[in-house]
Amino acid sequence: MPSPSENPGRVQLTQPAEYFHDAFLLGNGWLGATVHGRPGIEQFDLNHDTLWSGGPSSGQPSSRHDVLHDLRDAIACGDHAAADALARRFQAAGWTQSYQPVGRILWRWQQSDSVASDYLRALDIGRARSELLNGGETLTTFVSHPRGVLVAESSHPGEWAPGFHTPHRDAEVTVQELDSVTWLTAVGRAPAHVVPEYARDEHPVRYDSEGLQPDGTVAAGMGWAVVAAVERTGDGARLIMTVETGFRGWSKRPSADLPTIASRARSRVADALQRSTVDLREAHERDFGSLFDRVRLDLTPSASTSAIAAQRYFDFGRYLLISCSRPGTQAATLQGIWNDDVRPGWGSEYTTNINAEMNYWGAEVAGLAEAHEPFFDLVSDLTEAGASTARSYYAAAGATTHHNTDLWRFTEPLDGDPQWSNWSMGLVWMSTHLGLRLDASWSDEFARHVALPVTRQVAAFVLDQLVDGGDGLIVSPSSSPEHRFRDALGVVGAVTAGTTIDQELAHEALSRLIRLAAQLDDHDELSERAATALTRLRMPAIDSAGRLREWADGLEATEPGHRHLSHLYGAFPGSRITPTTTPAEFAAVRAALEERLVNGSGYTGWSQAWVLCLAARLRDSALAATSLDVLVHELSSSSLLDLHPHGERPGGVLFQIDGNLGAIAGIAELLMQSHDGAISLLPALPAQWPAGSVRGLRARGGCVVDIVWRDGRFASAVVRSVAAAEVVVELGRDVEPRVTDAAGDVIEAAMLPAAVDGCVRWRWSAPGDGVSFVDGRR
């Protein structure tokens, strides 16, 4: 683990990576490289965001309407054993496909293979590059977004030709020297089918020998190409390489025209070779910095090891998000864009019951709106792909996606255990991110042409899932992701009706449609149905111990310390439950979280990141500090990658990126929240961070916020609104702010009551330039 006394902008280690999850990850959104920091021969594991097994789906799902009728009847009768049995009949026969590695470049960058006394490998987070020092010689590596290549420069001449290894069958590798440049070209095809690692099969990886169609396409098993070039640079050498695939779109047959694919890759490398390494590096750092530098968190004045570690973890999360998600790329998978296994953990796909969404919780608040765009593209694609699943399985309008999806936009319930496979609200949850974008930065175009079409489809599906539960409308069938209940007769089951998370998601989908229709003045029969249903929707209950229930009365948790915190969705990432609007439910969330934690929840990186975010919303700074400490020191690798226990993997753990990315939101919300009718400044500041500053956080309503604090108390802030607008800020009761404009003229601020103990709200009208300065006088 990096020493907290080091520069918080660097991760520095004194040994090469032992496992994949100890390496440094580099990327430009679509081209990923895992750098192991080896003396002598460096290892670069390569990925491309579109290299997956399989191909587009063919045909329509078969009807399950008869099973659905029986399933709902069993649920209504409380026959949970029958419901789970019917749920298995409701599943598809197959699985999602798996994200694939391309292969591994091996390059001798120095003669000695020994670890020298001065060995040091480092990840420079702010410059997005890895640095390796060994025996006085250096190797610096980055992946350029402007040029679409990896660049590695050694201070030693190195070996002229790199080597290449791939796990894929029948790959062809050629090496040639041309005009003092050594070129390596490798081509091959991805598997036509990969059975996920959690499923058993005699032939889990299958390659297709199907010949190319006249247009160069195949049904499955796309082509790929790696092109690398090595040339001398004064006393050293540089390696430039890239990857290309035959992906043509989620619904289109991929290409396996290997010469054409290789030609595209070679052209990109040839273009980069025309530029000096200095020019390539400077363009790369300008591009990366234009995103990374929008937010600046500085906890060094706290002189606290935990504060420095938190700053590094926050910046590292933002670094990873920028590196694996850019406009036009695929959305970040369970492992972002980095993977070295043909059968990676859980297929390294998109798990929609928490992980895919968590990857993007921090995008808006951290000023990384562009990084959010691939997720919106995924949501729009699934809205199209999931319409046939809604019709065939549920006789429903709209669209749905179940627990997993992939590059080919698989939307059906997988062949698996009903406790995870049959959950049908994946697209509903994913679509809430469109609302996060609009809340942070309203755009009529985005609202009308992206958010509204998706929200209509999602709401239409939700409306067709609602049945009369006697005391209100409830979603049926319904489950709480990956968690089983026990009923009054002792029967253990997973499928029921009206689970808390599904009711929360239904409420959010219908509410968002109603708001969008009003904001765009685009009312229709669907929005009217949504408004009527919303008034009848049954909302979550509180049990006799004061905890928010996960299921209806009479159903109890089989795992009180379960890793999923699905029933607490309304508090985070949702915002329906707040201390201002729903104080009783807010208290019930706190009690429910305490029960989970007492029983051992939070034992995976992503689960602990969710605990962190909930601690921030609950304004529990002590719990937040503990959660961060667990994340950084117990659930991270030596290179700070989030870990998930997995007994069959090297080291007994598996890298998942969701915990790293989810923590962005959690750390930001310790410093600023804006979901409860005001911009709350320092709502949950940990005691270990007594002094510091943050610049550039994005609040709802389009405000950008800078904050400074000293001695554990608010000192000053700058609030930049889009234009002249009403601003409401929440501060501690001991702060009486002085608000001024850019000229120093005082702006009158009205004091308002606040529901949170120890806080007061202040309201003022921002000046025409939208900039308000807040001085925390005491």
Short mmCIF file of N, CA and C in Angstrom, two decimals, residues 170-229:
data_model
loop_
_atom_site.label_atom_id
_atom_site.label_comp_id
_atom_site.label_asym_id
_atom_site.label_seq_id
_atom_site.Cartn_x
_atom_site.Cartn_y
_atom_site.Cartn_z
N ASP A 170 -5.24 -19.69 -32.98
CA ASP A 170 -4.95 -19.45 -34.41
C ASP A 170 -4.57 -18.01 -34.72
N ALA A 171 -3.99 -17.30 -33.77
CA ALA A 171 -3.51 -15.95 -34.06
C ALA A 171 -2.26 -16.01 -34.94
N GLU A 172 -2.07 -15.00 -35.75
CA GLU A 172 -0.89 -14.92 -36.62
C GLU A 172 -0.07 -13.70 -36.24
N VAL A 173 1.25 -13.89 -36.07
CA VAL A 173 2.14 -12.81 -35.68
C VAL A 173 3.25 -12.69 -36.71
N THR A 174 3.49 -11.48 -37.20
CA THR A 174 4.57 -11.22 -38.14
C THR A 174 5.41 -10.05 -37.63
N VAL A 175 6.71 -10.12 -37.89
CA VAL A 175 7.64 -9.06 -37.51
C VAL A 175 8.46 -8.68 -38.73
N GLN A 176 8.57 -7.38 -39.00
CA GLN A 176 9.36 -6.93 -40.14
C GLN A 176 10.05 -5.61 -39.78
N GLU A 177 11.20 -5.39 -40.39
CA GLU A 177 11.91 -4.13 -40.19
C GLU A 177 11.80 -3.30 -41.45
N LEU A 178 11.43 -2.04 -41.27
CA LEU A 178 11.23 -1.15 -42.40
C LEU A 178 11.66 0.25 -42.02
N ASP A 179 12.66 0.78 -42.73
CA ASP A 179 13.14 2.15 -42.48
C ASP A 179 13.48 2.38 -41.02
N SER A 180 14.29 1.48 -40.45
CA SER A 180 14.78 1.59 -39.07
C SER A 180 13.68 1.47 -38.02
N VAL A 181 12.54 0.99 -38.41
CA VAL A 181 11.44 0.74 -37.47
C VAL A 181 11.10 -0.74 -37.53
N THR A 182 11.02 -1.37 -36.39
CA THR A 182 10.60 -2.77 -36.33
C THR A 182 9.10 -2.81 -36.07
N TRP A 183 8.38 -3.47 -36.95
CA TRP A 183 6.92 -3.55 -36.87
C TRP A 183 6.50 -4.95 -36.45
N LEU A 184 5.61 -5.02 -35.50
CA LEU A 184 4.97 -6.28 -35.12
C LEU A 184 3.48 -6.15 -35.43
N THR A 185 2.94 -7.16 -36.12
CA THR A 185 1.51 -7.20 -36.42
C THR A 185 0.97 -8.55 -35.97
N ALA A 186 -0.07 -8.53 -35.16
CA ALA A 186 -0.73 -9.76 -34.71
C ALA A 186 -2.21 -9.64 -35.03
N VAL A 187 -2.77 -10.70 -35.59
CA VAL A 187 -4.20 -10.71 -35.91
C VAL A 187 -4.82 -12.02 -35.44
N GLY A 188 -6.08 -11.98 -35.16
CA GLY A 188 -6.79 -13.18 -34.73
C GLY A 188 -8.27 -12.90 -34.57
N ARG A 189 -8.97 -13.87 -33.98
CA ARG A 189 -10.40 -13.71 -33.76
C ARG A 189 -10.75 -14.02 -32.31
N ALA A 190 -11.74 -13.32 -31.81
CA ALA A 190 -12.26 -13.58 -30.48
C ALA A 190 -13.08 -14.87 -30.50
N PRO A 191 -13.33 -15.46 -29.35
CA PRO A 191 -14.18 -16.66 -29.32
C PRO A 191 -15.58 -16.35 -29.82
N ALA A 192 -16.19 -17.34 -30.47
CA ALA A 192 -17.58 -17.20 -30.91
C ALA A 192 -18.54 -17.32 -29.74
N HIS A 193 -18.09 -17.99 -28.68
CA HIS A 193 -18.95 -18.16 -27.51
C HIS A 193 -18.09 -18.46 -26.30
N VAL A 194 -18.38 -17.79 -25.18
CA VAL A 194 -17.72 -18.08 -23.91
C VAL A 194 -18.79 -18.25 -22.84
N VAL A 195 -18.78 -19.38 -22.19
CA VAL A 195 -19.68 -19.61 -21.07
C VAL A 195 -19.11 -18.89 -19.86
N PRO A 196 -19.90 -18.10 -19.13
CA PRO A 196 -19.36 -17.36 -17.99
C PRO A 196 -18.66 -18.26 -16.99
N GLU A 197 -17.69 -17.72 -16.28
CA GLU A 197 -16.88 -18.54 -15.38
C GLU A 197 -17.69 -19.11 -14.23
N TYR A 198 -18.86 -18.55 -13.93
CA TYR A 198 -19.68 -19.09 -12.84
C TYR A 198 -20.55 -20.27 -13.29
N ALA A 199 -20.56 -20.56 -14.59
CA ALA A 199 -21.36 -21.68 -15.12
C ALA A 199 -20.44 -22.82 -15.54
N ARG A 200 -20.94 -24.01 -15.48
CA ARG A 200 -20.16 -25.20 -15.84
C ARG A 200 -20.52 -25.67 -17.24
N ASP A 201 -19.49 -26.03 -18.02
CA ASP A 201 -19.71 -26.49 -19.38
C ASP A 201 -18.47 -27.27 -19.82
N GLU A 202 -18.67 -28.35 -20.58
CA GLU A 202 -17.53 -29.15 -21.04
C GLU A 202 -16.65 -28.39 -22.01
N HIS A 203 -17.26 -27.48 -22.77
CA HIS A 203 -16.51 -26.69 -23.76
C HIS A 203 -16.86 -25.22 -23.55
N PRO A 204 -16.30 -24.61 -22.53
CA PRO A 204 -16.72 -23.24 -22.18
C PRO A 204 -16.26 -22.17 -23.17
N VAL A 205 -15.21 -22.44 -23.92
CA VAL A 205 -14.71 -21.47 -24.89
C VAL A 205 -14.73 -22.11 -26.27
N ARG A 206 -15.45 -21.48 -27.19
CA ARG A 206 -15.60 -22.06 -28.52
C ARG A 206 -15.25 -21.02 -29.58
N TYR A 207 -14.42 -21.46 -30.52
CA TYR A 207 -14.05 -20.61 -31.64
C TYR A 207 -14.80 -21.07 -32.88
N ASP A 208 -15.09 -20.13 -33.75
CA ASP A 208 -15.92 -20.42 -34.92
C ASP A 208 -15.04 -20.44 -36.17
N SER A 209 -15.18 -21.50 -36.96
CA SER A 209 -14.41 -21.60 -38.19
C SER A 209 -15.20 -21.13 -39.40
N GLU A 210 -16.34 -20.48 -39.14
CA GLU A 210 -17.18 -19.99 -40.24
C GLU A 210 -16.40 -19.06 -41.16
N GLY A 211 -16.54 -19.25 -42.43
CA GLY A 211 -15.89 -18.38 -43.39
C GLY A 211 -16.53 -17.01 -43.44
N LEU A 212 -15.77 -16.05 -43.96
CA LEU A 212 -16.28 -14.69 -44.06
C LEU A 212 -17.34 -14.59 -45.14
N GLN A 213 -18.32 -13.76 -44.89
CA GLN A 213 -19.27 -13.38 -45.92
C GLN A 213 -18.57 -12.42 -46.90
N PRO A 214 -19.16 -12.18 -48.06
CA PRO A 214 -18.50 -11.27 -49.01
C PRO A 214 -18.15 -9.90 -48.44
N ASP A 215 -18.92 -9.46 -47.45
CA ASP A 215 -18.63 -8.16 -46.85
C ASP A 215 -17.63 -8.26 -45.69
N GLY A 216 -17.07 -9.45 -45.47
CA GLY A 216 -16.06 -9.62 -44.44
C GLY A 216 -16.60 -9.87 -43.05
N THR A 217 -17.90 -10.05 -42.92
CA THR A 217 -18.49 -10.21 -41.59
C THR A 217 -18.71 -11.68 -41.24
N VAL A 218 -18.92 -11.91 -39.92
CA VAL A 218 -19.22 -13.24 -39.41
C VAL A 218 -20.37 -13.10 -38.40
N ALA A 219 -20.98 -14.22 -38.07
CA ALA A 219 -22.07 -14.18 -37.10
C ALA A 219 -21.54 -13.95 -35.70
N ALA A 220 -20.37 -14.49 -35.39
CA ALA A 220 -19.79 -14.38 -34.05
C ALA A 220 -18.28 -14.58 -34.15
N GLY A 221 -17.55 -14.03 -33.18
CA GLY A 221 -16.10 -14.18 -33.17
C GLY A 221 -15.43 -13.11 -34.01
N MET A 222 -15.53 -11.86 -33.59
CA MET A 222 -14.98 -10.75 -34.37
C MET A 222 -13.46 -10.84 -34.49
N GLY A 223 -12.94 -10.18 -35.50
CA GLY A 223 -11.50 -10.10 -35.68
C GLY A 223 -10.88 -9.01 -34.84
N TRP A 224 -9.57 -9.13 -34.60
CA TRP A 224 -8.82 -8.10 -33.89
C TRP A 224 -7.41 -8.03 -34.46
N ALA A 225 -6.76 -6.92 -34.19
CA ALA A 225 -5.38 -6.74 -34.65
C ALA A 225 -4.62 -5.89 -33.64
N VAL A 226 -3.37 -6.25 -33.42
CA VAL A 226 -2.43 -5.45 -32.64
C VAL A 226 -1.30 -5.05 -33.57
N VAL A 227 -0.96 -3.78 -33.58
CA VAL A 227 0.20 -3.31 -34.34
C VAL A 227 1.10 -2.53 -33.39
N ALA A 228 2.38 -2.89 -33.37
CA ALA A 228 3.36 -2.22 -32.52
C ALA A 228 4.57 -1.87 -33.36
N ALA A 229 5.20 -0.76 -33.03
CA ALA A 229 6.41 -0.32 -33.72
C ALA A 229 7.44 0.11 -32.69
#
